[in-house]
Coordinates of C-alpha atoms and ligand atoms in Angstrom, one line a residue:
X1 CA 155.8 85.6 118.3
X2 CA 158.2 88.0 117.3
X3 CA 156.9 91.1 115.5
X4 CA 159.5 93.0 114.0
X5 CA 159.3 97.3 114.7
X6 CA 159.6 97.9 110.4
X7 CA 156.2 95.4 110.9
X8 CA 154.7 96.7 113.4
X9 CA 154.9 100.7 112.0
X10 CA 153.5 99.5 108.5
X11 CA 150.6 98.3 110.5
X12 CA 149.9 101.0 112.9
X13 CA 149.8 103.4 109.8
X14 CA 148.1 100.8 107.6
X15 CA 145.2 101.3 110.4
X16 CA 146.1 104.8 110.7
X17 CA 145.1 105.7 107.1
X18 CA 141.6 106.1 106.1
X19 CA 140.1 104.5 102.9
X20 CA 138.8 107.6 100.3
X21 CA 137.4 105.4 97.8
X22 CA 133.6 104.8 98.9
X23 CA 133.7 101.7 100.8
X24 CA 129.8 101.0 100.4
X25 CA 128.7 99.4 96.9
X26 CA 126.5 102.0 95.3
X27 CA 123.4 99.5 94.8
X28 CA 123.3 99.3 98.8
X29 CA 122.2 102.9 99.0
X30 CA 118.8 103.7 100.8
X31 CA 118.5 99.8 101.6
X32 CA 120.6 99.7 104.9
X33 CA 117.9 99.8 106.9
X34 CA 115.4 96.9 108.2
X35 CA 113.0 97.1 110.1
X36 CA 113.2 93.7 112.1
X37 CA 116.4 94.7 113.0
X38 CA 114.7 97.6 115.3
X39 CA 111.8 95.3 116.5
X40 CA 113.8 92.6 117.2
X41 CA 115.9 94.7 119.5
X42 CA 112.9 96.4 120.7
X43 CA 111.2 93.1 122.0
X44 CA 114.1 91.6 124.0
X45 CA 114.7 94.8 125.6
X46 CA 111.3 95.0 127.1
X47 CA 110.8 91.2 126.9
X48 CA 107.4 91.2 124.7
X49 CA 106.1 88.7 122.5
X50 CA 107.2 89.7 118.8
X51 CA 104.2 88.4 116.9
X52 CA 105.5 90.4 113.7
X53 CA 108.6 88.3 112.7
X54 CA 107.2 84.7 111.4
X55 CA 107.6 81.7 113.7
X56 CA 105.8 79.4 115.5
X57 CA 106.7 79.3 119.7
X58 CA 105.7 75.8 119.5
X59 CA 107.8 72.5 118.4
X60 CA 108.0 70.9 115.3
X61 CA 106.2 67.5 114.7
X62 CA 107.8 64.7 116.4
X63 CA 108.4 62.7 113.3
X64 CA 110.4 65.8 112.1
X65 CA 112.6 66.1 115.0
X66 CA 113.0 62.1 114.9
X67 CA 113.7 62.4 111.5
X68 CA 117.0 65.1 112.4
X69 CA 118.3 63.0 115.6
X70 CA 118.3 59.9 113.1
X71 CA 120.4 62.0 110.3
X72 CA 122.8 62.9 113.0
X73 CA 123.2 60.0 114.6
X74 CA 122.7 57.2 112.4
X75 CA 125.1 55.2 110.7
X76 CA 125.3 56.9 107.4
X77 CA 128.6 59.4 108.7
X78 CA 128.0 61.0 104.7
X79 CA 124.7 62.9 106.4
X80 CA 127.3 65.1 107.9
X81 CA 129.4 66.5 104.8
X82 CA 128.6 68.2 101.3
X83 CA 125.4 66.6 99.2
X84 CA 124.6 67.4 96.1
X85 CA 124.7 71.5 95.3
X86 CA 121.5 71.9 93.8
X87 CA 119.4 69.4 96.7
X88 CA 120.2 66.7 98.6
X89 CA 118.9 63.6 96.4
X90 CA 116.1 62.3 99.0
X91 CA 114.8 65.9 99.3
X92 CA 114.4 66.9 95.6
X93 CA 113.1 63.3 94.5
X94 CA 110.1 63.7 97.5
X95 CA 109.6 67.3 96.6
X96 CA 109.4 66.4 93.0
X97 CA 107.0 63.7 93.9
X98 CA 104.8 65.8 96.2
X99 CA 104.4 69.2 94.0
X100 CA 103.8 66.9 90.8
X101 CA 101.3 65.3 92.3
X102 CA 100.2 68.9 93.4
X103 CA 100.4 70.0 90.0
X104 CA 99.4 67.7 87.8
X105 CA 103.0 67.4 85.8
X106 CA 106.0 64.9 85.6
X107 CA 109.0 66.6 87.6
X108 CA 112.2 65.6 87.4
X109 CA 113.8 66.4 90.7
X110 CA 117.5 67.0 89.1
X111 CA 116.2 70.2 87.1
X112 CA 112.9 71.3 88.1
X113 CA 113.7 71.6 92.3
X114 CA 116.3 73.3 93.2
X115 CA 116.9 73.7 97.4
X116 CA 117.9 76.9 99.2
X117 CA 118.6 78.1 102.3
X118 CA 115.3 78.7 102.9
X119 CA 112.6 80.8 101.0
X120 CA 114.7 83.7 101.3
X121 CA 117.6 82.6 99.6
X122 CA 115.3 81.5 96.5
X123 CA 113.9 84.6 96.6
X124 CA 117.2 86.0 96.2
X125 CA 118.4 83.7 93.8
X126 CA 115.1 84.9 91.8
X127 CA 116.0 88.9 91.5
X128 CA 119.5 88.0 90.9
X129 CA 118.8 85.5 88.2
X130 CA 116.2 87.6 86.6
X131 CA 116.2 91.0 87.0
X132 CA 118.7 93.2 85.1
X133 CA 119.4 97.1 85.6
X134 CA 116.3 99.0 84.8
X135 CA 113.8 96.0 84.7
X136 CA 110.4 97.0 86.4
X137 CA 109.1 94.4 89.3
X138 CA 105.6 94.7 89.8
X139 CA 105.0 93.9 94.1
X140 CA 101.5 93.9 95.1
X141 CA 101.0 96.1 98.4
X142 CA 100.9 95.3 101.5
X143 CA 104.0 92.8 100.8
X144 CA 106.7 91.0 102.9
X145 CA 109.8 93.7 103.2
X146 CA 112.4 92.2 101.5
X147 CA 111.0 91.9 98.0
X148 CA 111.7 95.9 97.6
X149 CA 115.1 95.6 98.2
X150 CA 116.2 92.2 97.1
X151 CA 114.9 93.9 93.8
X152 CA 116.7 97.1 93.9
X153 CA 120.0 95.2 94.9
X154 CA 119.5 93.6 91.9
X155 CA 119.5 96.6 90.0
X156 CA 115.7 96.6 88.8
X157 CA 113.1 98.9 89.9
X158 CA 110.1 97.8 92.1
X159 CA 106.5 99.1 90.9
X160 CA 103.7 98.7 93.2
X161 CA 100.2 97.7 93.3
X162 CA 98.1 98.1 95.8
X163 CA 95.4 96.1 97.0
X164 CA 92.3 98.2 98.2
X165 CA 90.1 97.8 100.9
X166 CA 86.4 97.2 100.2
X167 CA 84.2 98.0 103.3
X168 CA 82.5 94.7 104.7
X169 CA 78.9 94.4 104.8
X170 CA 77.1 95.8 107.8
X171 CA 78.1 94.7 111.2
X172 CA 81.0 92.4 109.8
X173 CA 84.6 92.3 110.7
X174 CA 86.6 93.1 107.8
X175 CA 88.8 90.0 106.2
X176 CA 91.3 89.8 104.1
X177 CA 89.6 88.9 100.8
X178 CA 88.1 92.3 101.3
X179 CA 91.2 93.7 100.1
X180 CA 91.5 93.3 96.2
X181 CA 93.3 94.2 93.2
X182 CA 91.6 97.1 91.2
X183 CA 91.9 95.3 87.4
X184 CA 92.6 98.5 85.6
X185 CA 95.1 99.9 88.0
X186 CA 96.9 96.3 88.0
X187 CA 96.7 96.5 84.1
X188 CA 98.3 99.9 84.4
X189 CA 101.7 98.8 86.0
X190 CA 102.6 95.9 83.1
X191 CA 105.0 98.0 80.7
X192 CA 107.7 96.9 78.3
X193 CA 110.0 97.2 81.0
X194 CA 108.2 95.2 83.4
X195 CA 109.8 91.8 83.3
X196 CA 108.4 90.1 86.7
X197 CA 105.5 90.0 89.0
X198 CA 106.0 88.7 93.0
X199 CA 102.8 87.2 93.8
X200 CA 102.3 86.0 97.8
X201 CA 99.6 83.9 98.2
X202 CA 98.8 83.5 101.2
X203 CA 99.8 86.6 101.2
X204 CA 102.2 87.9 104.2
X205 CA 100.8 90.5 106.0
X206 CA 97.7 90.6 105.5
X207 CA 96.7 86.9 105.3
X208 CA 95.0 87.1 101.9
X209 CA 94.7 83.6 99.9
X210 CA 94.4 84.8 96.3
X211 CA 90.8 83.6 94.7
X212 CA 91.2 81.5 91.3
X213 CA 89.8 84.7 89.6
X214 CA 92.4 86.9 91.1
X215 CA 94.8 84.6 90.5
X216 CA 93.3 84.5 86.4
X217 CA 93.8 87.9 86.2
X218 CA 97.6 88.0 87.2
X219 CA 98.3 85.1 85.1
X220 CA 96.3 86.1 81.9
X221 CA 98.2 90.0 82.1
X222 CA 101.5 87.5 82.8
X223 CA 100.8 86.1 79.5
X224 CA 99.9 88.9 77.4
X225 CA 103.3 90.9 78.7
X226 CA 105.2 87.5 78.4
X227 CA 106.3 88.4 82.2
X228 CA 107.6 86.0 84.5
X229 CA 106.1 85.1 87.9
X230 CA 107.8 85.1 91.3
X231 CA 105.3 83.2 93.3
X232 CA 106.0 83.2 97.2
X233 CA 104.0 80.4 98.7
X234 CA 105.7 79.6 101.9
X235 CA 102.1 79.8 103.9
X236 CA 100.7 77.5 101.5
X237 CA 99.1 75.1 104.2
X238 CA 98.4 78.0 106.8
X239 CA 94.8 78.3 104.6
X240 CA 91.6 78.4 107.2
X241 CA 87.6 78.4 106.6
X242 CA 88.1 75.7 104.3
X243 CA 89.5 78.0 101.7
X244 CA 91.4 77.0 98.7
X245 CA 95.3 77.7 97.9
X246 CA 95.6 78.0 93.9
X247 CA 99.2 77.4 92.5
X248 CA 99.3 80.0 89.7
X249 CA 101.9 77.8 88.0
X250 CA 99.0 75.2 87.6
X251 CA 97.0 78.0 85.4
X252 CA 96.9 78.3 81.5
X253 CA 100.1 79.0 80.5
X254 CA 101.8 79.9 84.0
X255 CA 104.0 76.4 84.4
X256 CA 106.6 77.8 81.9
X257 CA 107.0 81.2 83.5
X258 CA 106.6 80.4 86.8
X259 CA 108.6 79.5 89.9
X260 CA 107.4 78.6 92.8
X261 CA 109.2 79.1 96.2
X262 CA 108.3 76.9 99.6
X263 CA 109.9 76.6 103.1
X264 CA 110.2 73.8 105.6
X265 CA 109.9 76.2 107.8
X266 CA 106.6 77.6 107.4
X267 CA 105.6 73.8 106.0
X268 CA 106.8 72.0 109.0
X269 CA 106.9 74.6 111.9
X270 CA 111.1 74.9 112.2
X271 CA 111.8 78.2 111.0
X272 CA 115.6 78.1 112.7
X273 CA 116.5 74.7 109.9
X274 CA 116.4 77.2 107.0
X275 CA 115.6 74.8 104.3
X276 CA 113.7 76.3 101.2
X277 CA 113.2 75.0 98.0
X278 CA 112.5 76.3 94.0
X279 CA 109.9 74.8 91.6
X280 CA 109.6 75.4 87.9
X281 CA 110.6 74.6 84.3
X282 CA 114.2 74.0 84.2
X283 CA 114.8 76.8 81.6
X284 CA 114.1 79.1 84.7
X285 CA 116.0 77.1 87.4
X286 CA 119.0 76.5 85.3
X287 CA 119.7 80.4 86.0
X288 CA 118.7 80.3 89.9
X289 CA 121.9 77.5 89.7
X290 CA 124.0 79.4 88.3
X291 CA 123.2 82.0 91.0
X292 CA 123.2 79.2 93.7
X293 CA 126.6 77.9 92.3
X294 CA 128.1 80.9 92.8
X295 CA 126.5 81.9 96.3
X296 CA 125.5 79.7 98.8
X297 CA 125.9 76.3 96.5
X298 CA 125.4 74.0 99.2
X299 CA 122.6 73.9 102.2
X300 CA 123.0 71.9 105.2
X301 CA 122.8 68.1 104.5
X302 CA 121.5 66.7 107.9
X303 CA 118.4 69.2 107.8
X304 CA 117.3 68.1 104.1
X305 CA 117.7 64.6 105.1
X306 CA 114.9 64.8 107.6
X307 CA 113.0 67.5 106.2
X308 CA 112.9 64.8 102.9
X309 CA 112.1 62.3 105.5
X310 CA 109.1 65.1 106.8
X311 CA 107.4 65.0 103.3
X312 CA 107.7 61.5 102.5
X313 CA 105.2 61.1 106.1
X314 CA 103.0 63.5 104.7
X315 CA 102.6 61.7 101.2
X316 CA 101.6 59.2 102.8
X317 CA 99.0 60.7 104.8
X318 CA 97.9 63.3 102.2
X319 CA 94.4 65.0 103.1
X320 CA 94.3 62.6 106.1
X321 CA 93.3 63.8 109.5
X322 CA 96.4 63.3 110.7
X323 CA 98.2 65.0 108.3
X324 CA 100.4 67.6 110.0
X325 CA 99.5 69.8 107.4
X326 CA 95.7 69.5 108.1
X327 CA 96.5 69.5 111.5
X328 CA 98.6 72.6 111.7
X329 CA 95.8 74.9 109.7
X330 CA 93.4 73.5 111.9
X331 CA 95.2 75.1 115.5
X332 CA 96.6 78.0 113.8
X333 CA 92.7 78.7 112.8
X334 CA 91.8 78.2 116.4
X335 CA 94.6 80.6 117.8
X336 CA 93.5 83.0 114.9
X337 CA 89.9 83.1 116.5
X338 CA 90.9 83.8 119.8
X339 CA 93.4 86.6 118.7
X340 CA 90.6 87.9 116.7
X341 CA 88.3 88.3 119.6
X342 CA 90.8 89.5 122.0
X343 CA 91.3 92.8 119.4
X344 CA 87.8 93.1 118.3
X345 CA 87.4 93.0 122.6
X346 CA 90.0 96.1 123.4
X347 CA 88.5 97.9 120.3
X348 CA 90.8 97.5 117.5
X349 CA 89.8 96.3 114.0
X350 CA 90.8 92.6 113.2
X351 CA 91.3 92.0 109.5
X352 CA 90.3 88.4 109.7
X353 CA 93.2 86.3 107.4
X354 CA 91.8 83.6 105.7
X355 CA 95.5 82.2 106.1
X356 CA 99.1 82.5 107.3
X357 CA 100.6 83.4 110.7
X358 CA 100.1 87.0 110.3
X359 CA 97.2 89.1 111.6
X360 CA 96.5 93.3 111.1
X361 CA 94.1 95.0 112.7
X362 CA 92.7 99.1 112.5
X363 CA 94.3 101.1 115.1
X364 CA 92.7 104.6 113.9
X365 CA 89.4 104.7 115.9
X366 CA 91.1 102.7 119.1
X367 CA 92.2 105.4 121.9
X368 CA 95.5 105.6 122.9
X369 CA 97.9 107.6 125.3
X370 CA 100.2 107.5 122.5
X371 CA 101.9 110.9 122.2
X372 CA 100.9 113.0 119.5
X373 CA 103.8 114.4 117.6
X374 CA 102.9 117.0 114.8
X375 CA 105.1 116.8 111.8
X376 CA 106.5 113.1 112.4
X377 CA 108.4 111.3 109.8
X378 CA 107.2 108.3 111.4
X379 CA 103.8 106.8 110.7
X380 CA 101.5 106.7 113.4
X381 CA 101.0 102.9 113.3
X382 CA 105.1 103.0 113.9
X383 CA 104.8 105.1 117.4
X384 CA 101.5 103.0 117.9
X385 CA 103.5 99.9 118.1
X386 CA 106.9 101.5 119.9
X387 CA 104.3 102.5 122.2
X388 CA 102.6 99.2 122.9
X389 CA 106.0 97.3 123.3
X390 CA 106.9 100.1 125.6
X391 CA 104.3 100.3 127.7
X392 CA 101.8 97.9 127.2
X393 CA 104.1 95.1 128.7
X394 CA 103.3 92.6 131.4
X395 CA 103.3 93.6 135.0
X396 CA 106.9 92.0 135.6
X397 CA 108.2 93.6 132.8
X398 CA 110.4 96.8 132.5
Ligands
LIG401 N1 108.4 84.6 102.2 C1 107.5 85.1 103.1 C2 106.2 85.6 102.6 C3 107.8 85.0 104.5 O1 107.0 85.5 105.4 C4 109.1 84.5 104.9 C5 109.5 84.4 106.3 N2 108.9 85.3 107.2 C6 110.0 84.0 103.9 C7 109.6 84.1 102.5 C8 111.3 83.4 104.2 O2 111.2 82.1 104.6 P1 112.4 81.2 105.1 O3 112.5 81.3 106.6 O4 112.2 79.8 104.7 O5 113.7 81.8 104.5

């Protein structure tokens, strides 16, 4: 190709000159940083397990995977181009079927589901739909790490809430409905400004699964503020012991400020399809479409085709023993008890999760060669686990 010298000088200066506007939007200040990025890295470099980032190292049901190699390969050729923006048809008619029947209300699939690339992207759709510049979140601590920012990119203001470890009776490991919400202090954080609460139940990291009292409380200060409710759920069949998930949306007076945000991923063990999906009165979806529309607007066809194909197998063998979701809680439970007793072995403190994939345990009493340095910025738990992936690795490791 001929490039003509005039061309080719307009060019070299064009790269030459240095932009002196601020390339970086302002609302991305102090949120450049994350901190999978850094243990992500960490992990493959010394080849260590990453238990902290959420997904399975085992396959997705068989009926699942059928379910895909039949969308690609079968004779409907539409499986592999647009679908509908808001969810492909099969998907949002079984969804609206199954969390109906869940909830005890009529949906109708066209506005009260709405499907995302995964849970993250309805998260996202959530903050940008809802929160305005200076609008208070309330996030209940500990909490999963994007909440904080998807908020402040949004322009709102996250206010947190911790929940507060109660010692366990004597001799007991500690679990995760130890930790609680003090009423007054959660009380404290509702203001006029406050226009949203993120709930995660099961909660991700610590493993809590919210009590129908808990979950009262939230929902009767939700009402009395007139505050909407962000309700992560994606670990909603991870639940052990027999325990309970509550849908706060299926409380007094939650359906109509509520939306509710699941995953395939977590639901059917295939992280890497990145299908999600939205529940909740359509005068609070309409604005995750708009968001949607003018985003992402359409997810990947083939994956809701068998992930639709997924659910409608598991209506069918709802609370069976061979539901995958019965199944799946039941081996997670199993692998929870082992890893358990392999930390309460070496000396750390387990805080048993009553559900999830997640798992934390007490460092502060275990003894370490971990290198004390006065003055750090950086938490101690932070060096402990830099430490662990950099030394604690297998013998064939670096
Ligand atoms: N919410 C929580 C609490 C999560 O742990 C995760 C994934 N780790 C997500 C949402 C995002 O799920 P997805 O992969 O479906 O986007």
């Amino acid at each position: 190709i001929a490039i003509s010298k005039s061309f080719k000088l307009t060019l070299f200066l064009s790269l030459q000159a240095k932009m002196s506007k601020p390339v970086q939007a302002q609302r991305l200040e102090g949120i450049d940083k994350n901190i999978w990025v850094e243990f992500v890295k960490l992990a493959a470099t010394y080849s260590t397990v990453n238990l902290g980032q959420g997904f399975p190292d085992f396959p997705p049901p068989d009926f699942l995977k059928e379910a895909f190699v039949r969308a690609l390969g079968g004779e409907n050729h539409m499986l592999h181009q647009y679908t509908r923006a808001f969810g492909h048809p099969p998907l949002v008619k079984i969804l609206a079927q199954f969390f109906g029947k869940l909830l005890g209300r009529d949906l109708d699939p066209m506005t009260d589901v709405m499907v995302t690339v995964g849970a993250y992207q309805a998260l996202f759709c959530c903050f940008q739909a809802f929160v305005d510049e200076g609008d208070e979140v309330i996030i209940i601590e500990p909490f999963f790490d994007c909440y904080e920012p998807m908020v402040k990119m949004a322009g709102g203001t996250p206010v947190f809430v911790p929940l507060r470890p109660k010692a366990p009776k004597d001799g007991k490991l500690m679990s995760s409905a130890d930790w609680q919400l003090d009423p007054a202090e959660l009380a404290s954080k509702f203001s006029k400004r406050t226009k949203a609460i993120v709930l995660n139940s099961p909660n991700n990291p610590l493993g809590k699964v919210f009590s129908r009292g808990e979950l009262e409380l939230i929902a009767a200060l939700c009402v009395k503020h007139d505050i909407l409710c962000i309700s992560d759920e994606v670990y909603e069949w991870l639940v052990y012991d027999g325990k309970e998930h509550v849908r706060i949306a299926s409380l007094q007076g939650m359906w109509d400020r509520t939306v509710i945000i699941g995953s395939a991923g977590k639901t059917f063990s295939a992280t890497g399809w990145k299908v999600g999906w939205t529940v909740g009165p359509s005068r609070l979806l309409q604005h995750l479409r708009t968001v949607h529309q003018n985003s992402v607007y359409h997810c990947a066809t083939a994956a809701q085709e068998a992930v639709a194909q997924g659910f409608q197998r598991e209506l069918e063998h709802y609370g069976k023993p061979d539901s995958y979701f019965v199944q799946l809680a039941k081996e997670l439970q199993q692998k929870r008890d082992w890893l358990v007793q392999s930390l309460d072995a070496v000396g750390m403190k387990p805080i048993v999760p009553e559900g999830t994939y997640f798992l934390v345990a007490d460092i502060s009493e275990f003894k370490s060669d971990v290198p004390d340095v006065p003055d750090s910025e950086e938490p101690y738990d932070s060096r402990f686990a830099k430490w662990m992936v950099k030394n604690k690795v297998n013998a064939s490791g670096p």
